[in-house]
C-alpha cells in the first residue's frame, strides 16, 4: 500500500481527457487536422481457412508479418511497390507489434505496421484504435487496410509528416495502449460494490484549490470491477469522496462511469466523477500513467452515505496496456517532383504556389493576398491520364496571417501509389492547373 504520494486536485481535472481545442488560425480558416477519409473502402478481411492453414503449417511466426506475405494479402496493391522491407517485431501482453515495410519520400514517411494477438483470445478487430506515436516526428495517421480473422492480425498504413530540416535516417515508434472495442456499445448496469462506506473523517481532507494535493492509496481489490483497487475514502471541500484506482497494465476495462449510493431507505445520492492519471509513484500526470483514478465526490453529508451501498457502472471499453517500441531505418528515395504554379481564385490569381509530389502524397503551399483567396486554395487532387484522383485519401490543411499575406498549406495522403511523373495537373477548386 502506498501512502502520502500526491496527485493534483482542481476543478479542471474533469476536463483533462477532453480533446485539446484547435485554435482559429485566422477568421474563416482553421487548421483541419482530423483525418478526412473520403469514401473509405471496406477493409479486406481474410477468412479462407485453406490459406490460413497453409500459413500456419509453414510457421505462423515466420509467415505472418513478412513483406512477401503483405504483398500477397494486398494483391500487390496499396503502396507495396514503393516501400522497402523492414520486418521487425516486439511483443508484450501477447500482442505482437511489427513494422513490415517503410520508406521516406521527402518530408513524408510511409510505413506498414501490424498487430497480432498471439494469446488465442481474438482481442483484435478491424475497428481497433491505438495510441501509436512517433518520437521526434510530426503528425501521423493510421488507416486499417487488412484484417485476418483467422490469425487475429490487423495491418494498417502509417503516414508521418517529417520536419524537412531534419535528417530522419531512423524513426522510433512507440505504443502503450490498444483500444479493442472502438465503435461498440458496451454498457455495464451499475453493480453494488463490496466497499464499506464509513470513516470518511478518518481519511484525507482537502480543499480543492489550485495546487492542492490529495494522497492516492492502493488498497484492497474490488472484485466487481476488473483489476480495480479501493483508494482513499475521505473529504473534499467538506464532501465525502471514494477513490477507485485501476492499474493500467494488461487487459483493462475503462469506464465512462455512473456512480451513486443507495441508503437503507432507498434514497439515491449521485456522484460527480473526476477522472485522472497518476504515474507509478501515484503522482498526477497529464500523460498515460501507471494508474487511472476515479474520484467519486458526493454532494451529501457523510452521515447520509455511511452504511449505504455504492453502485458503479456505465459505458465502457476494453483496452490493452503494455510497452511496445521499435526503431526502424528509413530508407530515402528521391522520388519527389516540385513545381511552382499560379492558382486562379475568385478575384484574382495566387502566384508562386509550391507543389510537391511523392508516390504517397501531394502538398500545396503558398501566400494568398486575402483570407478568402487562401480558403479557396485549401484543396487539391492530382490529375493523371486516368483522370482526377478520386480514391480514398487523408487530408490536412491550414492557414494563418503573416506579414506577406495569408500563408496556407494543403496536403493529402493517398490510399495507393500515384507516381509523381504520372501527374499531369492539379485540380484546385473548379480549375485544373497543368504541370509543365
PDB file of N, CA and C in Angstrom, residues 12-111:
ATOM      1  N   UNK A  12     -10.337  21.707 -12.751  1.00  0.00           N
ATOM      2  CA  UNK A  12     -10.062  21.434 -14.159  1.00  0.00           C
ATOM      3  C   UNK A  12      -9.823  19.964 -14.443  1.00  0.00           C
ATOM      4  N   UNK A  13      -9.713  19.146 -13.409  1.00  0.00           N
ATOM      5  CA  UNK A  13      -9.344  17.747 -13.628  1.00  0.00           C
ATOM      6  C   UNK A  13     -10.346  17.023 -14.510  1.00  0.00           C
ATOM      7  N   UNK A  14     -11.602  17.387 -14.366  1.00  0.00           N
ATOM      8  CA  UNK A  14     -12.616  16.681 -15.146  1.00  0.00           C
ATOM      9  C   UNK A  14     -12.471  16.934 -16.637  1.00  0.00           C
ATOM     10  N   UNK A  15     -11.725  17.971 -17.024  1.00  0.00           N
ATOM     11  CA  UNK A  15     -11.573  18.303 -18.425  1.00  0.00           C
ATOM     12  C   UNK A  15     -10.310  17.736 -19.050  1.00  0.00           C
ATOM     13  N   UNK A  16      -9.481  17.070 -18.263  1.00  0.00           N
ATOM     14  CA  UNK A  16      -8.184  16.643 -18.766  1.00  0.00           C
ATOM     15  C   UNK A  16      -8.295  15.693 -19.942  1.00  0.00           C
ATOM     16  N   UNK A  17      -9.373  14.929 -19.992  1.00  0.00           N
ATOM     17  CA  UNK A  17      -9.490  13.957 -21.065  1.00  0.00           C
ATOM     18  C   UNK A  17     -10.259  14.479 -22.260  1.00  0.00           C
ATOM     19  N   UNK A  18     -10.665  15.755 -22.227  1.00  0.00           N
ATOM     20  CA  UNK A  18     -11.291  16.335 -23.402  1.00  0.00           C
ATOM     21  C   UNK A  18     -10.245  16.570 -24.473  1.00  0.00           C
ATOM     22  N   UNK A  19     -10.680  16.623 -25.726  1.00  0.00           N
ATOM     23  CA  UNK A  19      -9.740  16.905 -26.805  1.00  0.00           C
ATOM     24  C   UNK A  19      -9.180  18.298 -26.654  1.00  0.00           C
ATOM     25  N   UNK A  20      -7.873  18.461 -26.942  1.00  0.00           N
ATOM     26  CA  UNK A  20      -7.270  19.783 -26.915  1.00  0.00           C
ATOM     27  C   UNK A  20      -7.844  20.581 -28.075  1.00  0.00           C
ATOM     28  N   UNK A  21      -8.429  21.766 -27.810  1.00  0.00           N
ATOM     29  CA  UNK A  21      -9.055  22.517 -28.890  1.00  0.00           C
ATOM     30  C   UNK A  21      -8.031  23.026 -29.890  1.00  0.00           C
ATOM     31  N   UNK A  22      -8.440  23.056 -31.156  1.00  0.00           N
ATOM     32  CA  UNK A  22      -7.592  23.615 -32.206  1.00  0.00           C
ATOM     33  C   UNK A  22      -7.977  25.073 -32.376  1.00  0.00           C
ATOM     34  N   UNK A  23      -7.079  26.026 -32.118  1.00  0.00           N
ATOM     35  CA  UNK A  23      -7.447  27.437 -32.183  1.00  0.00           C
ATOM     36  C   UNK A  23      -7.676  27.895 -33.606  1.00  0.00           C
ATOM     37  N   UNK A  24      -8.519  28.912 -33.769  1.00  0.00           N
ATOM     38  CA  UNK A  24      -8.683  29.533 -35.072  1.00  0.00           C
ATOM     39  C   UNK A  24      -7.389  30.208 -35.465  1.00  0.00           C
ATOM     40  N   UNK A  25      -6.889  29.894 -36.652  1.00  0.00           N
ATOM     41  CA  UNK A  25      -5.634  30.479 -37.106  1.00  0.00           C
ATOM     42  C   UNK A  25      -5.856  31.796 -37.821  1.00  0.00           C
ATOM     43  N   UNK A  26      -7.071  31.982 -38.343  1.00  0.00           N
ATOM     44  CA  UNK A  26      -7.460  33.296 -38.845  1.00  0.00           C
ATOM     45  C   UNK A  26      -8.947  33.227 -39.117  1.00  0.00           C
ATOM     46  N   UNK A  27      -9.654  34.359 -39.204  1.00  0.00           N
ATOM     47  CA  UNK A  27     -11.107  34.321 -39.389  1.00  0.00           C
ATOM     48  C   UNK A  27     -11.481  33.525 -40.630  1.00  0.00           C
ATOM     49  N   UNK A  28     -12.415  32.611 -40.451  1.00  0.00           N
ATOM     50  CA  UNK A  28     -12.925  31.842 -41.576  1.00  0.00           C
ATOM     51  C   UNK A  28     -12.077  30.655 -41.965  1.00  0.00           C
ATOM     52  N   UNK A  29     -10.862  30.531 -41.408  1.00  0.00           N
ATOM     53  CA  UNK A  29      -9.983  29.417 -41.766  1.00  0.00           C
ATOM     54  C   UNK A  29      -9.394  28.843 -40.500  1.00  0.00           C
ATOM     55  N   UNK A  30      -9.407  27.546 -40.359  1.00  0.00           N
ATOM     56  CA  UNK A  30      -8.758  26.928 -39.218  1.00  0.00           C
ATOM     57  C   UNK A  30      -8.014  25.699 -39.703  1.00  0.00           C
ATOM     58  N   UNK A  31      -7.091  25.262 -38.917  1.00  0.00           N
ATOM     59  CA  UNK A  31      -6.336  24.073 -39.312  1.00  0.00           C
ATOM     60  C   UNK A  31      -7.242  22.868 -39.211  1.00  0.00           C
ATOM     61  N   UNK A  32      -7.337  22.163 -40.298  1.00  0.00           N
ATOM     62  CA  UNK A  32      -8.161  20.954 -40.316  1.00  0.00           C
ATOM     63  C   UNK A  32      -7.241  19.760 -40.137  1.00  0.00           C
ATOM     64  N   UNK A  33      -7.147  19.255 -38.920  1.00  0.00           N
ATOM     65  CA  UNK A  33      -6.169  18.204 -38.662  1.00  0.00           C
ATOM     66  C   UNK A  33      -6.808  16.844 -38.501  1.00  0.00           C
ATOM     67  N   UNK A  34      -8.140  16.761 -38.574  1.00  0.00           N
ATOM     68  CA  UNK A  34      -8.774  15.462 -38.484  1.00  0.00           C
ATOM     69  C   UNK A  34      -8.636  14.735 -39.810  1.00  0.00           C
ATOM     70  N   UNK A  35      -8.508  13.430 -39.730  1.00  0.00           N
ATOM     71  CA  UNK A  35      -8.393  12.636 -40.958  1.00  0.00           C
ATOM     72  C   UNK A  35      -9.673  12.778 -41.763  1.00  0.00           C
ATOM     73  N   UNK A  36      -9.537  13.062 -43.035  1.00  0.00           N
ATOM     74  CA  UNK A  36     -10.667  13.168 -43.942  1.00  0.00           C
ATOM     75  C   UNK A  36     -10.654  11.948 -44.838  1.00  0.00           C
ATOM     76  N   UNK A  37     -11.371  10.930 -44.436  1.00  0.00           N
ATOM     77  CA  UNK A  37     -11.388   9.703 -45.223  1.00  0.00           C
ATOM     78  C   UNK A  37     -12.556   9.781 -46.190  1.00  0.00           C
ATOM     79  N   UNK A  38     -12.250   9.953 -47.455  1.00  0.00           N
ATOM     80  CA  UNK A  38     -13.272  10.124 -48.472  1.00  0.00           C
ATOM     81  C   UNK A  38     -13.652   8.776 -49.042  1.00  0.00           C
ATOM     82  N   UNK A  39     -14.943   8.399 -48.851  1.00  0.00           N
ATOM     83  CA  UNK A  39     -15.457   7.124 -49.357  1.00  0.00           C
ATOM     84  C   UNK A  39     -14.522   5.982 -49.032  1.00  0.00           C
ATOM     85  N   UNK A  40     -14.337   5.743 -47.770  1.00  0.00           N
ATOM     86  CA  UNK A  40     -13.416   4.694 -47.341  1.00  0.00           C
ATOM     87  C   UNK A  40     -13.836   3.334 -47.868  1.00  0.00           C
ATOM     88  N   UNK A  41     -12.900   2.620 -48.416  1.00  0.00           N
ATOM     89  CA  UNK A  41     -13.179   1.281 -48.938  1.00  0.00           C
ATOM     90  C   UNK A  41     -13.328   0.292 -47.793  1.00  0.00           C
ATOM     91  N   UNK A  42     -14.098  -0.778 -48.005  1.00  0.00           N
ATOM     92  CA  UNK A  42     -14.181  -1.815 -46.977  1.00  0.00           C
ATOM     93  C   UNK A  42     -12.817  -2.430 -46.714  1.00  0.00           C
ATOM     94  N   UNK A  43     -12.557  -2.739 -45.466  1.00  0.00           N
ATOM     95  CA  UNK A  43     -11.297  -3.383 -45.109  1.00  0.00           C
ATOM     96  C   UNK A  43     -11.307  -4.813 -45.629  1.00  0.00           C
ATOM     97  N   UNK A  44     -10.210  -5.194 -46.233  1.00  0.00           N
ATOM     98  CA  UNK A  44     -10.113  -6.577 -46.695  1.00  0.00           C
ATOM     99  C   UNK A  44     -10.090  -7.508 -45.488  1.00  0.00           C
ATOM    100  N   UNK A  45     -10.919  -8.532 -45.491  1.00  0.00           N
ATOM    101  CA  UNK A  45     -10.967  -9.494 -44.397  1.00  0.00           C
ATOM    102  C   UNK A  45     -10.713 -10.881 -44.949  1.00  0.00           C
ATOM    103  N   UNK A  46      -9.676 -11.533 -44.454  1.00  0.00           N
ATOM    104  CA  UNK A  46      -9.333 -12.866 -44.938  1.00  0.00           C
ATOM    105  C   UNK A  46      -9.874 -13.912 -43.977  1.00  0.00           C
ATOM    106  N   UNK A  47     -10.734 -14.791 -44.467  1.00  0.00           N
ATOM    107  CA  UNK A  47     -11.278 -15.842 -43.612  1.00  0.00           C
ATOM    108  C   UNK A  47     -11.187 -17.203 -44.308  1.00  0.00           C
ATOM    109  N   UNK A  48     -10.392 -17.268 -45.338  1.00  0.00           N
ATOM    110  CA  UNK A  48     -10.284 -18.526 -46.082  1.00  0.00           C
ATOM    111  C   UNK A  48      -9.416 -19.497 -45.296  1.00  0.00           C
ATOM    112  N   UNK A  49     -10.005 -20.555 -44.821  1.00  0.00           N
ATOM    113  CA  UNK A  49      -9.316 -21.495 -43.929  1.00  0.00           C
ATOM    114  C   UNK A  49      -8.123 -22.151 -44.601  1.00  0.00           C
ATOM    115  N   UNK A  50      -8.225 -22.404 -45.902  1.00  0.00           N
ATOM    116  CA  UNK A  50      -7.129 -23.080 -46.601  1.00  0.00           C
ATOM    117  C   UNK A  50      -5.870 -22.230 -46.562  1.00  0.00           C
ATOM    118  N   UNK A  51      -6.021 -20.932 -46.843  1.00  0.00           N
ATOM    119  CA  UNK A  51      -4.859 -20.045 -46.826  1.00  0.00           C
ATOM    120  C   UNK A  51      -4.286 -19.956 -45.424  1.00  0.00           C
ATOM    121  N   UNK A  52      -5.169 -19.771 -44.435  1.00  0.00           N
ATOM    122  CA  UNK A  52      -4.704 -19.663 -43.053  1.00  0.00           C
ATOM    123  C   UNK A  52      -3.976 -20.921 -42.620  1.00  0.00           C
ATOM    124  N   UNK A  53      -4.518 -22.064 -42.986  1.00  0.00           N
ATOM    125  CA  UNK A  53      -3.875 -23.312 -42.590  1.00  0.00           C
ATOM    126  C   UNK A  53      -2.505 -23.445 -43.223  1.00  0.00           C
ATOM    127  N   UNK A  54      -2.391 -23.032 -44.479  1.00  0.00           N
ATOM    128  CA  UNK A  54      -1.093 -23.116 -45.150  1.00  0.00           C
ATOM    129  C   UNK A  54      -0.066 -22.246 -44.449  1.00  0.00           C
ATOM    130  N   UNK A  55      -0.474 -21.059 -44.031  1.00  0.00           N
ATOM    131  CA  UNK A  55       0.449 -20.179 -43.325  1.00  0.00           C
ATOM    132  C   UNK A  55       0.893 -20.790 -42.012  1.00  0.00           C
ATOM    133  N   UNK A  56      -0.063 -21.400 -41.305  1.00  0.00           N
ATOM    134  CA  UNK A  56       0.280 -21.993 -40.016  1.00  0.00           C
ATOM    135  C   UNK A  56       1.204 -23.188 -40.182  1.00  0.00           C
ATOM    136  N   UNK A  57       1.011 -23.943 -41.240  1.00  0.00           N
ATOM    137  CA  UNK A  57       1.857 -25.111 -41.458  1.00  0.00           C
ATOM    138  C   UNK A  57       3.305 -24.699 -41.695  1.00  0.00           C
ATOM    139  N   UNK A  58       3.486 -23.596 -42.437  1.00  0.00           N
ATOM    140  CA  UNK A  58       4.842 -23.158 -42.747  1.00  0.00           C
ATOM    141  C   UNK A  58       5.485 -22.387 -41.598  1.00  0.00           C
ATOM    142  N   UNK A  59       4.741 -22.203 -40.527  1.00  0.00           N
ATOM    143  CA  UNK A  59       5.278 -21.488 -39.374  1.00  0.00           C
ATOM    144  C   UNK A  59       4.668 -20.116 -39.273  1.00  0.00           C
ATOM    145  N   UNK A  60       3.716 -19.955 -38.342  1.00  0.00           N
ATOM    146  CA  UNK A  60       2.951 -18.714 -38.263  1.00  0.00           C
ATOM    147  C   UNK A  60       3.849 -17.519 -38.002  1.00  0.00           C
ATOM    148  N   UNK A  61       4.797 -17.664 -37.077  1.00  0.00           N
ATOM    149  CA  UNK A  61       5.650 -16.524 -36.722  1.00  0.00           C
ATOM    150  C   UNK A  61       6.483 -16.070 -37.904  1.00  0.00           C
ATOM    151  N   UNK A  62       6.915 -17.029 -38.721  1.00  0.00           N
ATOM    152  CA  UNK A  62       7.751 -16.664 -39.857  1.00  0.00           C
ATOM    153  C   UNK A  62       6.921 -16.133 -41.012  1.00  0.00           C
ATOM    154  N   UNK A  63       5.716 -16.700 -41.205  1.00  0.00           N
ATOM    155  CA  UNK A  63       4.926 -16.334 -42.373  1.00  0.00           C
ATOM    156  C   UNK A  63       4.203 -15.013 -42.192  1.00  0.00           C
ATOM    157  N   UNK A  64       3.577 -14.824 -41.045  1.00  0.00           N
ATOM    158  CA  UNK A  64       2.795 -13.623 -40.823  1.00  0.00           C
ATOM    159  C   UNK A  64       3.704 -12.448 -40.520  1.00  0.00           C
ATOM    160  N   UNK A  65       3.422 -11.331 -41.141  1.00  0.00           N
ATOM    161  CA  UNK A  65       4.185 -10.126 -40.859  1.00  0.00           C
ATOM    162  C   UNK A  65       5.312  -9.885 -41.814  1.00  0.00           C
ATOM    163  N   UNK A  66       5.624 -10.829 -42.708  1.00  0.00           N
ATOM    164  CA  UNK A  66       6.686 -10.640 -43.674  1.00  0.00           C
ATOM    165  C   UNK A  66       6.214  -9.828 -44.869  1.00  0.00           C
ATOM    166  N   UNK A  67       7.166  -9.249 -45.594  1.00  0.00           N
ATOM    167  CA  UNK A  67       6.819  -8.389 -46.708  1.00  0.00           C
ATOM    168  C   UNK A  67       6.165  -9.173 -47.843  1.00  0.00           C
ATOM    169  N   UNK A  68       6.669 -10.372 -48.115  1.00  0.00           N
ATOM    170  CA  UNK A  68       6.052 -11.189 -49.162  1.00  0.00           C
ATOM    171  C   UNK A  68       4.611 -11.543 -48.796  1.00  0.00           C
ATOM    172  N   UNK A  69       4.396 -11.836 -47.513  1.00  0.00           N
ATOM    173  CA  UNK A  69       3.037 -12.117 -47.038  1.00  0.00           C
ATOM    174  C   UNK A  69       2.148 -10.894 -47.254  1.00  0.00           C
ATOM    175  N   UNK A  70       2.653  -9.705 -46.919  1.00  0.00           N
ATOM    176  CA  UNK A  70       1.880  -8.482 -47.082  1.00  0.00           C
ATOM    177  C   UNK A  70       1.514  -8.262 -48.549  1.00  0.00           C
ATOM    178  N   UNK A  71       2.478  -8.415 -49.444  1.00  0.00           N
ATOM    179  CA  UNK A  71       2.197  -8.222 -50.861  1.00  0.00           C
ATOM    180  C   UNK A  71       1.157  -9.226 -51.350  1.00  0.00           C
ATOM    181  N   UNK A  72       1.198 -10.419 -50.782  1.00  0.00           N
ATOM    182  CA  UNK A  72       0.227 -11.425 -51.195  1.00  0.00           C
ATOM    183  C   UNK A  72      -1.187 -11.083 -50.758  1.00  0.00           C
ATOM    184  N   UNK A  73      -1.358 -10.705 -49.491  1.00  0.00           N
ATOM    185  CA  UNK A  73      -2.717 -10.448 -48.993  1.00  0.00           C
ATOM    186  C   UNK A  73      -3.285  -9.157 -49.561  1.00  0.00           C
ATOM    187  N   UNK A  74      -2.417  -8.213 -49.963  1.00  0.00           N
ATOM    188  CA  UNK A  74      -2.897  -6.974 -50.563  1.00  0.00           C
ATOM    189  C   UNK A  74      -2.907  -7.027 -52.091  1.00  0.00           C
ATOM    190  N   UNK A  75      -2.609  -8.189 -52.660  1.00  0.00           N
ATOM    191  CA  UNK A  75      -2.587  -8.358 -54.121  1.00  0.00           C
ATOM    192  C   UNK A  75      -1.669  -7.335 -54.789  1.00  0.00           C
ATOM    193  N   UNK A  76      -0.527  -7.077 -54.149  1.00  0.00           N
ATOM    194  CA  UNK A  76       0.443  -6.103 -54.666  1.00  0.00           C
ATOM    195  C   UNK A  76      -0.172  -4.713 -54.868  1.00  0.00           C
ATOM    196  N   UNK A  77      -1.225  -4.426 -54.103  1.00  0.00           N
ATOM    197  CA  UNK A  77      -1.905  -3.133 -54.203  1.00  0.00           C
ATOM    198  C   UNK A  77      -1.373  -2.199 -53.116  1.00  0.00           C
ATOM    199  N   UNK A  78      -2.031  -1.060 -52.949  1.00  0.00           N
ATOM    200  CA  UNK A  78      -1.605  -0.107 -51.931  1.00  0.00           C
ATOM    201  C   UNK A  78      -0.282   0.522 -52.304  1.00  0.00           C
ATOM    202  N   UNK A  79       0.651   0.527 -51.357  1.00  0.00           N
ATOM    203  CA  UNK A  79       1.982   1.114 -51.574  1.00  0.00           C
ATOM    204  C   UNK A  79       3.070   0.044 -51.583  1.00  0.00           C
ATOM    205  N   UNK A  80       2.686  -1.209 -51.815  1.00  0.00           N
ATOM    206  CA  UNK A  80       3.669  -2.282 -51.732  1.00  0.00           C
ATOM    207  C   UNK A  80       4.747  -2.170 -52.797  1.00  0.00           C
ATOM    208  N   UNK A  81       4.503  -1.352 -53.821  1.00  0.00           N
ATOM    209  CA  UNK A  81       5.515  -1.187 -54.886  1.00  0.00           C
ATOM    210  C   UNK A  81       6.508  -0.070 -54.591  1.00  0.00           C
ATOM    211  N   UNK A  82       6.292   0.707 -53.525  1.00  0.00           N
ATOM    212  CA  UNK A  82       7.181   1.848 -53.265  1.00  0.00           C
ATOM    213  C   UNK A  82       7.674   1.873 -51.812  1.00  0.00           C
ATOM    214  N   UNK A  83       7.688   0.732 -51.142  1.00  0.00           N
ATOM    215  CA  UNK A  83       8.232   0.644 -49.785  1.00  0.00           C
ATOM    216  C   UNK A  83       9.266  -0.473 -49.738  1.00  0.00           C
ATOM    217  N   UNK A  84      10.144  -0.402 -48.733  1.00  0.00           N
ATOM    218  CA  UNK A  84      11.198  -1.400 -48.567  1.00  0.00           C
ATOM    219  C   UNK A  84      10.910  -2.275 -47.355  1.00  0.00           C
ATOM    220  N   UNK A  85      11.250  -3.561 -47.409  1.00  0.00           N
ATOM    221  CA  UNK A  85      11.003  -4.451 -46.264  1.00  0.00           C
ATOM    222  C   UNK A  85      11.769  -3.998 -45.025  1.00  0.00           C
ATOM    223  N   UNK A  86      11.127  -4.144 -43.865  1.00  0.00           N
ATOM    224  CA  UNK A  86      11.751  -3.886 -42.566  1.00  0.00           C
ATOM    225  C   UNK A  86      11.684  -5.141 -41.705  1.00  0.00           C
ATOM    226  N   UNK A  87      10.463  -5.635 -41.471  1.00  0.00           N
ATOM    227  CA  UNK A  87      10.221  -6.900 -40.786  1.00  0.00           C
ATOM    228  C   UNK A  87      10.880  -6.953 -39.404  1.00  0.00           C
ATOM    229  N   UNK A  88      10.484  -6.025 -38.535  1.00  0.00           N
ATOM    230  CA  UNK A  88      10.930  -6.016 -37.146  1.00  0.00           C
ATOM    231  C   UNK A  88       9.724  -6.103 -36.238  1.00  0.00           C
ATOM    232  N   UNK A  89       9.861  -6.852 -35.123  1.00  0.00           N
ATOM    233  CA  UNK A  89       8.721  -7.082 -34.232  1.00  0.00           C
ATOM    234  C   UNK A  89       9.133  -6.997 -32.776  1.00  0.00           C
ATOM    235  N   UNK A  90       8.177  -6.596 -31.923  1.00  0.00           N
ATOM    236  CA  UNK A  90       8.303  -6.686 -30.469  1.00  0.00           C
ATOM    237  C   UNK A  90       6.979  -7.203 -29.939  1.00  0.00           C
ATOM    238  N   UNK A  91       7.024  -7.827 -28.751  1.00  0.00           N
ATOM    239  CA  UNK A  91       5.808  -8.388 -28.165  1.00  0.00           C
ATOM    240  C   UNK A  91       5.678  -7.986 -26.708  1.00  0.00           C
ATOM    241  N   UNK A  92       4.445  -7.740 -26.292  1.00  0.00           N
ATOM    242  CA  UNK A  92       4.100  -7.512 -24.894  1.00  0.00           C
ATOM    243  C   UNK A  92       2.619  -7.818 -24.750  1.00  0.00           C
ATOM    244  N   UNK A  93       2.228  -8.330 -23.596  1.00  0.00           N
ATOM    245  CA  UNK A  93       0.833  -8.664 -23.317  1.00  0.00           C
ATOM    246  C   UNK A  93       0.242  -9.583 -24.386  1.00  0.00           C
ATOM    247  N   UNK A  94       1.097 -10.455 -24.967  1.00  0.00           N
ATOM    248  CA  UNK A  94       0.684 -11.388 -26.023  1.00  0.00           C
ATOM    249  C   UNK A  94       0.187 -10.664 -27.270  1.00  0.00           C
ATOM    250  N   UNK A  95       0.628  -9.433 -27.469  1.00  0.00           N
ATOM    251  CA  UNK A  95       0.348  -8.696 -28.695  1.00  0.00           C
ATOM    252  C   UNK A  95       1.673  -8.456 -29.408  1.00  0.00           C
ATOM    253  N   UNK A  96       1.789  -8.966 -30.624  1.00  0.00           N
ATOM    254  CA  UNK A  96       2.992  -8.767 -31.425  1.00  0.00           C
ATOM    255  C   UNK A  96       2.810  -7.542 -32.315  1.00  0.00           C
ATOM    256  N   UNK A  97       3.677  -6.559 -32.139  1.00  0.00           N
ATOM    257  CA  UNK A  97       3.669  -5.331 -32.932  1.00  0.00           C
ATOM    258  C   UNK A  97       4.820  -5.398 -33.921  1.00  0.00           C
ATOM    259  N   UNK A  98       4.519  -5.234 -35.208  1.00  0.00           N
ATOM    260  CA  UNK A  98       5.533  -5.380 -36.252  1.00  0.00           C
ATOM    261  C   UNK A  98       5.527  -4.185 -37.191  1.00  0.00           C
ATOM    262  N   UNK A  99       6.716  -3.811 -37.637  1.00  0.00           N
ATOM    263  CA  UNK A  99       6.858  -2.898 -38.764  1.00  0.00           C
ATOM    264  C   UNK A  99       7.276  -3.753 -39.947  1.00  0.00           C
ATOM    265  N   UNK A 100       6.415  -3.853 -40.941  1.00  0.00           N
ATOM    266  CA  UNK A 100       6.649  -4.747 -42.069  1.00  0.00           C
ATOM    267  C   UNK A 100       7.494  -4.076 -43.143  1.00  0.00           C
ATOM    268  N   UNK A 101       7.192  -2.819 -43.444  1.00  0.00           N
ATOM    269  CA  UNK A 101       7.897  -2.107 -44.505  1.00  0.00           C
ATOM    270  C   UNK A 101       7.831  -0.616 -44.229  1.00  0.00           C
ATOM    271  N   UNK A 102       8.774   0.135 -44.813  1.00  0.00           N
ATOM    272  CA  UNK A 102       8.815   1.579 -44.600  1.00  0.00           C
ATOM    273  C   UNK A 102       9.579   2.244 -45.729  1.00  0.00           C
ATOM    274  N   UNK A 103       9.315   3.522 -45.917  1.00  0.00           N
ATOM    275  CA  UNK A 103      10.039   4.309 -46.905  1.00  0.00           C
ATOM    276  C   UNK A 103       9.839   5.781 -46.597  1.00  0.00           C
ATOM    277  N   UNK A 104      10.862   6.579 -46.915  1.00  0.00           N
ATOM    278  CA  UNK A 104      10.754   8.020 -46.767  1.00  0.00           C
ATOM    279  C   UNK A 104      10.814   8.670 -48.131  1.00  0.00           C
ATOM    280  N   UNK A 105       9.898   9.628 -48.354  1.00  0.00           N
ATOM    281  CA  UNK A 105       9.890  10.449 -49.547  1.00  0.00           C
ATOM    282  C   UNK A 105       9.823  11.907 -49.118  1.00  0.00           C
ATOM    283  N   UNK A 106      10.966  12.589 -49.149  1.00  0.00           N
ATOM    284  CA  UNK A 106      10.999  13.974 -48.714  1.00  0.00           C
ATOM    285  C   UNK A 106      10.592  14.096 -47.259  1.00  0.00           C
ATOM    286  N   UNK A 107       9.555  14.872 -46.988  1.00  0.00           N
ATOM    287  CA  UNK A 107       9.109  15.058 -45.609  1.00  0.00           C
ATOM    288  C   UNK A 107       7.905  14.187 -45.272  1.00  0.00           C
ATOM    289  N   UNK A 108       7.764  13.072 -45.996  1.00  0.00           N
ATOM    290  CA  UNK A 108       6.700  12.108 -45.715  1.00  0.00           C
ATOM    291  C   UNK A 108       7.305  10.724 -45.529  1.00  0.00           C
ATOM    292  N   UNK A 109       6.900  10.053 -44.467  1.00  0.00           N
ATOM    293  CA  UNK A 109       7.284   8.657 -44.250  1.00  0.00           C
ATOM    294  C   UNK A 109       6.032   7.795 -44.354  1.00  0.00           C
ATOM    295  N   UNK A 110       6.157   6.661 -44.990  1.00  0.00           N
ATOM    296  CA  UNK A 110       5.058   5.716 -45.147  1.00  0.00           C
ATOM    297  C   UNK A 110       5.498   4.370 -44.599  1.00  0.00           C
ATOM    298  N   UNK A 111       4.718   3.812 -43.675  1.00  0.00           N
ATOM    299  CA  UNK A 111       5.060   2.527 -43.067  1.00  0.00           C
ATOM    300  C   UNK A 111       3.851   1.605 -43.100  1.00  0.00           C
TER     301      UNK A 111
END
